[in-house]
Tab-separated table of C-alpha atoms in Angstrom:
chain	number	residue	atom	x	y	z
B	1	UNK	CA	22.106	-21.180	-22.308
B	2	UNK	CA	21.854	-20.220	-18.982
B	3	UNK	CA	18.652	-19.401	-16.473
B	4	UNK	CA	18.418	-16.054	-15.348
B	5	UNK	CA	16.434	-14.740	-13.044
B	6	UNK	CA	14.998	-10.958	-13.408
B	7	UNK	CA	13.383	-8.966	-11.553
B	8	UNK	CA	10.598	-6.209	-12.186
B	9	UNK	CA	9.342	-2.937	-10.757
B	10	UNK	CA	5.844	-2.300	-12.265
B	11	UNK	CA	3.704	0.553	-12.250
B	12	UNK	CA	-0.250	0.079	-13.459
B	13	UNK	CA	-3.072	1.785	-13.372
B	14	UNK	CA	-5.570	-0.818	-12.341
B	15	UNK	CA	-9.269	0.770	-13.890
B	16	UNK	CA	-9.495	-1.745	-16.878
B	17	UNK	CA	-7.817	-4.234	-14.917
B	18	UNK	CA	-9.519	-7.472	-13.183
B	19	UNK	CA	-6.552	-7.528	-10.727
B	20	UNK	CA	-3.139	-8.540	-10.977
B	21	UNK	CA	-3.514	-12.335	-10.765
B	22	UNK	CA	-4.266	-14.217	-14.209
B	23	UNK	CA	-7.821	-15.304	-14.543
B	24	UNK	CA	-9.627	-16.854	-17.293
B	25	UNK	CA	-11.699	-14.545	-19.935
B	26	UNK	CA	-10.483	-11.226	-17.927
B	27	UNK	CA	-7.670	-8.599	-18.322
B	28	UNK	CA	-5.033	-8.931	-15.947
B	29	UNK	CA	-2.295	-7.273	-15.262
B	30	UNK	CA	0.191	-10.754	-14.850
B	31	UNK	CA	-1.999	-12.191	-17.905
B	32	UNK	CA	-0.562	-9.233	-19.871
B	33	UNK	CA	3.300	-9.105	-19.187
B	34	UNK	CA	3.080	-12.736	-19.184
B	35	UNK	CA	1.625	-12.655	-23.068
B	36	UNK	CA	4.294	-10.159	-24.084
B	37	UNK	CA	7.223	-12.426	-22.280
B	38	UNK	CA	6.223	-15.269	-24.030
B	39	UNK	CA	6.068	-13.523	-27.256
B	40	UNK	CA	9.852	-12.110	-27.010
B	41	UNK	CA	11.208	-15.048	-25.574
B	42	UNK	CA	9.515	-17.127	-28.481
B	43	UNK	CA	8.169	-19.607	-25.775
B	44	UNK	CA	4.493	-21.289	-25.166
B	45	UNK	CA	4.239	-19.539	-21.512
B	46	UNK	CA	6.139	-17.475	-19.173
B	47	UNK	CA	5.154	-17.287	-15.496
B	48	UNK	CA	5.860	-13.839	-13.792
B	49	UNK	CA	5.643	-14.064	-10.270
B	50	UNK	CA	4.422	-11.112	-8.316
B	51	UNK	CA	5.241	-9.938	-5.057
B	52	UNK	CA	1.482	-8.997	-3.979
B	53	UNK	CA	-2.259	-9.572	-5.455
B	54	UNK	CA	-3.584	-6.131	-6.159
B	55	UNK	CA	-7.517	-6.897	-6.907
B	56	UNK	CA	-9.908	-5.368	-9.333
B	57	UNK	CA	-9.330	-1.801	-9.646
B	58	UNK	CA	-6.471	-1.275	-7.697
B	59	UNK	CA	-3.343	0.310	-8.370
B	60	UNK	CA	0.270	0.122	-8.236
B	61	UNK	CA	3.233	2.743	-7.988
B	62	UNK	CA	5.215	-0.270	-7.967
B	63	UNK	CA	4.482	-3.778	-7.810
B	64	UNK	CA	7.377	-6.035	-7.659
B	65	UNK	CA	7.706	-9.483	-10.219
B	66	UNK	CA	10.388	-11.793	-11.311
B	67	UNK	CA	10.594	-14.399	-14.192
B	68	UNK	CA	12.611	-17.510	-15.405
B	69	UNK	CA	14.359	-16.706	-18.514
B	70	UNK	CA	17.045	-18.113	-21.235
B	71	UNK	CA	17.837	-15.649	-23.174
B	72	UNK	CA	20.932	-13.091	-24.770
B	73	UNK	CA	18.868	-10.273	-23.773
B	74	UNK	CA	20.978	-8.113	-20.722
B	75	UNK	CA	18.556	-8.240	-17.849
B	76	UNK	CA	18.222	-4.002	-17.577
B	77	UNK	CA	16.943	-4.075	-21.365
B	78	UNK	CA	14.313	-6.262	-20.925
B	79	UNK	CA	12.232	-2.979	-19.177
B	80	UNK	CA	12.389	-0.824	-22.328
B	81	UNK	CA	11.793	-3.814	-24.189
B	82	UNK	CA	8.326	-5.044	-22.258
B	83	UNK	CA	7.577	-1.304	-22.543
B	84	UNK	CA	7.758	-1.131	-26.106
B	85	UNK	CA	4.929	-3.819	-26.659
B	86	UNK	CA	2.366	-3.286	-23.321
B	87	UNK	CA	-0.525	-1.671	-23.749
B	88	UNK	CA	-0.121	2.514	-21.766
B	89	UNK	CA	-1.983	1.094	-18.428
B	90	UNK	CA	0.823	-0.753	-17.721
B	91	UNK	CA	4.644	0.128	-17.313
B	92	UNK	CA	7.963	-1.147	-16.295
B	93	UNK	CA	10.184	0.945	-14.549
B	94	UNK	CA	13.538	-0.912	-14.511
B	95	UNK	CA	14.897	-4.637	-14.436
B	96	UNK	CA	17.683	-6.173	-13.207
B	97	UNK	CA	18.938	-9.352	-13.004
B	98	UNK	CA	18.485	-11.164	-8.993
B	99	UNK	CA	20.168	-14.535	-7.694
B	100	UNK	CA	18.282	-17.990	-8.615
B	101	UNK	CA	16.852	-18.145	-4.791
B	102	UNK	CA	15.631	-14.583	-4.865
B	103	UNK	CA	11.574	-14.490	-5.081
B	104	UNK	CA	9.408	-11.424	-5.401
B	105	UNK	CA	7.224	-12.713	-2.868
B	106	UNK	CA	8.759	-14.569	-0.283
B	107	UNK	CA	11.436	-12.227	-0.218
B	108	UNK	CA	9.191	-9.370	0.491
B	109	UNK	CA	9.733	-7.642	3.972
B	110	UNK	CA	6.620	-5.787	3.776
B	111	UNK	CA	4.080	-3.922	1.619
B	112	UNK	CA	2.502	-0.576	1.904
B	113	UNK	CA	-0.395	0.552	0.730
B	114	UNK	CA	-1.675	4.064	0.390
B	115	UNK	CA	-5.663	4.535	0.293
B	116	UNK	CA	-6.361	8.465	-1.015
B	117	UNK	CA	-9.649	10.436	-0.423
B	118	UNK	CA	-10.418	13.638	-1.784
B	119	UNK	CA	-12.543	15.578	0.377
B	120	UNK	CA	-13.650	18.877	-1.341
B	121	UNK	CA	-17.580	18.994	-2.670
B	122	UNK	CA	-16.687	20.215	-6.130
B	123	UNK	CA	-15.643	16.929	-8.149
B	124	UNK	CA	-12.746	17.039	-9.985
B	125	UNK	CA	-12.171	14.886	-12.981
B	126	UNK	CA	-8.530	14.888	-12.670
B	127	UNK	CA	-8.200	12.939	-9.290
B	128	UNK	CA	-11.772	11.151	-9.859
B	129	UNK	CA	-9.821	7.705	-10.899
B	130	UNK	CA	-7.197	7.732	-8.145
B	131	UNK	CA	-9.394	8.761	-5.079
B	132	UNK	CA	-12.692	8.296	-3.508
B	133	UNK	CA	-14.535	11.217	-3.514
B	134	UNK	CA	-15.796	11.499	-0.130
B	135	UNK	CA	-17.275	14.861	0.686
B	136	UNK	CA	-20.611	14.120	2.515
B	137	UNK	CA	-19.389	14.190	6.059
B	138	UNK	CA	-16.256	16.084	7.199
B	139	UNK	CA	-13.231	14.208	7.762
B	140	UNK	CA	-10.894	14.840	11.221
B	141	UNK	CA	-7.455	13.061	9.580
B	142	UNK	CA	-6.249	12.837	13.258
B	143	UNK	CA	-9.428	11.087	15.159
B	144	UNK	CA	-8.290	8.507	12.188
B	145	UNK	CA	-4.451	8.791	13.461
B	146	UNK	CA	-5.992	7.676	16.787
B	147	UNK	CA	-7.946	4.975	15.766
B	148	UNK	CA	-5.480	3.422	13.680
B	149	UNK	CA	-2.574	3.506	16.425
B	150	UNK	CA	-3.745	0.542	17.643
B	151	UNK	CA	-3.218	-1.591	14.951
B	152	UNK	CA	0.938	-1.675	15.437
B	153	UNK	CA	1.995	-4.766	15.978
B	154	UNK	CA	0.701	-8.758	15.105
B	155	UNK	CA	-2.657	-9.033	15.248
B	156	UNK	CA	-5.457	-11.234	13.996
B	157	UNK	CA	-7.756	-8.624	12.174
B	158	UNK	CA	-10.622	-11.306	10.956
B	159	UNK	CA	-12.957	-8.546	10.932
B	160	UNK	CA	-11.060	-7.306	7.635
B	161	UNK	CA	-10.875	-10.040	5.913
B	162	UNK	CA	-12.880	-11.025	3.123
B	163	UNK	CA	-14.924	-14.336	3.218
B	164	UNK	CA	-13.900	-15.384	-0.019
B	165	UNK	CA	-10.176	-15.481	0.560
B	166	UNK	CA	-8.155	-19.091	0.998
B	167	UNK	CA	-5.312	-17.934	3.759
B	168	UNK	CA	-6.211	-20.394	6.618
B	169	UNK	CA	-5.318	-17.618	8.942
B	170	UNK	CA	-6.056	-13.670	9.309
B	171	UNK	CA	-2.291	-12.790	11.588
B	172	UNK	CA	-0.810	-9.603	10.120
B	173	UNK	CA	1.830	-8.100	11.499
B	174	UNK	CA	1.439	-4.277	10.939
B	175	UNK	CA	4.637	-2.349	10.895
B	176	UNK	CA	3.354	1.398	10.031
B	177	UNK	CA	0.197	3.727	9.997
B	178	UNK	CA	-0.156	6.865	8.878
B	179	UNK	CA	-3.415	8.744	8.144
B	180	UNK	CA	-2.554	12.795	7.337
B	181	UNK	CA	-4.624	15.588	4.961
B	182	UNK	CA	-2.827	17.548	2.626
B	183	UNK	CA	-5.364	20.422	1.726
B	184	UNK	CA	-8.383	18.435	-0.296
B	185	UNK	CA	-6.684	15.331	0.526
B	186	UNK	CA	-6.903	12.538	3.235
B	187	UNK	CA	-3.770	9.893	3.140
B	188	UNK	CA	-3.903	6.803	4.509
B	189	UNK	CA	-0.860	4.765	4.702
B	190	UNK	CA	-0.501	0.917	5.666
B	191	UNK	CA	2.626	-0.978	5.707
B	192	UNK	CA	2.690	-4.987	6.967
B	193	UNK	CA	4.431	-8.105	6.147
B	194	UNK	CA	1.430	-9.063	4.209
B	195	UNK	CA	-2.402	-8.239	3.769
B	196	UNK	CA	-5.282	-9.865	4.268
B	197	UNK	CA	-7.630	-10.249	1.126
B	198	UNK	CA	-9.745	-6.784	0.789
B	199	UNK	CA	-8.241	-5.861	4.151
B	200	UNK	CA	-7.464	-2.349	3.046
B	201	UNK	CA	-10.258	-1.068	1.603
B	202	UNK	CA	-12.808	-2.764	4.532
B	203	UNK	CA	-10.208	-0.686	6.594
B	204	UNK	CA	-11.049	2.228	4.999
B	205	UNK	CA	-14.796	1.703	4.792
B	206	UNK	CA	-14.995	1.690	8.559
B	207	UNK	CA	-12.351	4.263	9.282
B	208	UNK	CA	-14.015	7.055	7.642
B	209	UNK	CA	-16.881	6.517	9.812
B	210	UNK	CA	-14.691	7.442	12.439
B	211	UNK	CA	-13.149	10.490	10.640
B	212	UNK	CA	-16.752	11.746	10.152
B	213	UNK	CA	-17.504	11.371	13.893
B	214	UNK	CA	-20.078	8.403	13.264
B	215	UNK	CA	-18.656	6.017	14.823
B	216	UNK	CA	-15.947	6.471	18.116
B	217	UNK	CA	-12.653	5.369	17.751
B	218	UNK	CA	-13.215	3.002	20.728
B	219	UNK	CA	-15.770	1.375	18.913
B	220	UNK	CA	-13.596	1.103	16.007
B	221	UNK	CA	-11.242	-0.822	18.031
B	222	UNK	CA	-13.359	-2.907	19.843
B	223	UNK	CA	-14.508	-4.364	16.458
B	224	UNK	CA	-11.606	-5.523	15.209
B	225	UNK	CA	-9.894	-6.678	18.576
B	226	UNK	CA	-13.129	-8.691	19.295
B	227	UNK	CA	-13.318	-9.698	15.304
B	228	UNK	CA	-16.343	-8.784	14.772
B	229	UNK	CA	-16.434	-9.364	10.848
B	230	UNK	CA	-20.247	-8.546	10.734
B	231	UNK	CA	-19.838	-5.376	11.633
B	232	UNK	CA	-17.455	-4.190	8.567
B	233	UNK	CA	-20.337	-3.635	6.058
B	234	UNK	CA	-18.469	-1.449	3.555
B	235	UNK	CA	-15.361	-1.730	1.518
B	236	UNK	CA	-14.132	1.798	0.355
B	237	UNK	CA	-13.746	2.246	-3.888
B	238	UNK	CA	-11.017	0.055	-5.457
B	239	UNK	CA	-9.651	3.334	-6.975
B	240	UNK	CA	-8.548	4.818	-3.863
B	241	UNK	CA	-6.267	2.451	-3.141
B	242	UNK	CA	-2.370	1.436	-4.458
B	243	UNK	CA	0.479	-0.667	-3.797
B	244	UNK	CA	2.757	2.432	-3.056
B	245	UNK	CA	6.000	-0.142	-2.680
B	246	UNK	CA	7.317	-3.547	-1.216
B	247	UNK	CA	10.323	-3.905	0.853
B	248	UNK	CA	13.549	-6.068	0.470
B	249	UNK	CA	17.191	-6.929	1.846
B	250	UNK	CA	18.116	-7.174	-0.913
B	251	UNK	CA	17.062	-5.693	-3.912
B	252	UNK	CA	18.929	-4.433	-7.289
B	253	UNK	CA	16.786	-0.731	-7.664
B	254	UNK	CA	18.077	2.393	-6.742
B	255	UNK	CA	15.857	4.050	-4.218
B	256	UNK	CA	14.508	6.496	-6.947
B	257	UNK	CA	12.974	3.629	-9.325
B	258	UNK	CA	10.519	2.001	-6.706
B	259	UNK	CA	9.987	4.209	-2.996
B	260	UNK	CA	7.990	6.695	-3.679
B	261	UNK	CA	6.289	6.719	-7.515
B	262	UNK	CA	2.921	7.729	-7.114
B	263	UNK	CA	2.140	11.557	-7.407
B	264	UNK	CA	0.531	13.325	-4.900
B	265	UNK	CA	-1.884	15.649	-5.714
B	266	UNK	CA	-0.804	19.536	-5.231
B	267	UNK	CA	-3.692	22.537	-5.339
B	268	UNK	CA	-2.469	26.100	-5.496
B	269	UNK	CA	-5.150	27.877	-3.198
């Protein structure tokens, strides 16, 4: 029988979740699939290869993964199929079948993250696992804008990059930033070739000093152009933050399944 290659889009909501990447003794979102693969496909182990490493806590509208298969089953059945068996954090939202040289991560053009605070004092339980609840200190969306503008471009952002990562190098080549507020709401948007480990969410941590006028946006800069690491105490809550989408030449979706899937939050004043 022949080896087919097919390809994912998955959407998970990353609360219960020790990250994406398989780990022994905890739940992970590529330890999961990878169980229910190798159940279907009647087979010891199944490797699913994803396109990025969300880590603990973190979300995904849609993460991107391929696997190795020989089997009857059409490639767009295997979706409702994985659905049909993974537990309701986790969800596929189409597969097709992709050419033998195709990979889900060195394919990838980019990623892009979106990090979401909610800004009003009065909690709300309904956004509480999505967002950080920041309320303490007002938040200007565009002294953010400014700070981040900077960023376009290649550049060797050591200062947020966790210690305990293995990439020999801390080059990112940022393609788009976006920080807007949408009522309650504070959006922060990343999109790269790749990210640093924790990168985002140290981001974050120091940006919003910036929004809340602790900290100047030149001083922002200056921390990460001279990579100062030491000075990036904080990493904002995993919960805030999800893999909105990764980028491809090629790729088999239709713009609806994978561009835009996570929900932004709408009040009626």
């Amino acid at each position: 029988m022949q080896t087919r290659r097919v390809a994912l889009v998955i959407q998970y909501t990353g609360t219960k979740f020790y990250g994406w990447q398989r780990q022994p003794n905890h739940r992970t979102v590529q330890a999961e699939i990878e169980g229910v693969l190798s159940e279907v496909l009647q087979q010891e182990h199944t490797t699913l290869y994803g396109a990025g490493r969300t880590d603990t806590g973190v979300h995904a509208a849609a993460q991107v993964a391929h696997f190795n298969c020989r089997s009857h089953i059409p490639p767009e059945r295997w979706a409702s199929i994985l659905n049909s068996r993974l537990p309701e954090d986790i969800s596929i939202r189409a597969s097709a079948e992709v050419p033998s040289d195709w990979h889900a991560r060195f394919s990838a053009s980019w990623r892009r993250y979106r990090y979401s605070l909610y800004t009003d004092s009065c909690p709300n339980l309904f956004v509480k696992p999505y967002s950080w609840h920041y309320y303490k200190f007002p938040l200007s969306a565009s002294l953010m804008q400014e700070a981040l503008n900077p960023l376009l471009g290649s550049h060797h952002l050591t200062a947020f990059h966790r210690a305990q990562s293995s990439r020999q190098d801390s080059w990112v080549d940022v393609q788009e930033v976006l920080c807007r507020r949408r009522d309650s709401f504070v959006e922060i948007e990343i999109q790269a070739n790749g990210f640093l480990y924790g990168m985002v969410r140290l981001l974050v941590g120091l940006l919003v000093e910036v929004g809340s006028a602790r900290r100047s946006v030149q001083n922002f800069q200056t921390i990460w152009m001279e990579e100062k690491r030491e000075h990036v105490k904080y990493a904002a809550p995993a919960k805030g933050l999800c893999l909105l989408r990764v980028g491809y030449l090629a790729f088999p979706f239709d713009q609806g399944v994978w561009f835009d899937t996570q929900p932004l939050f709408v009040f009626n004043n």
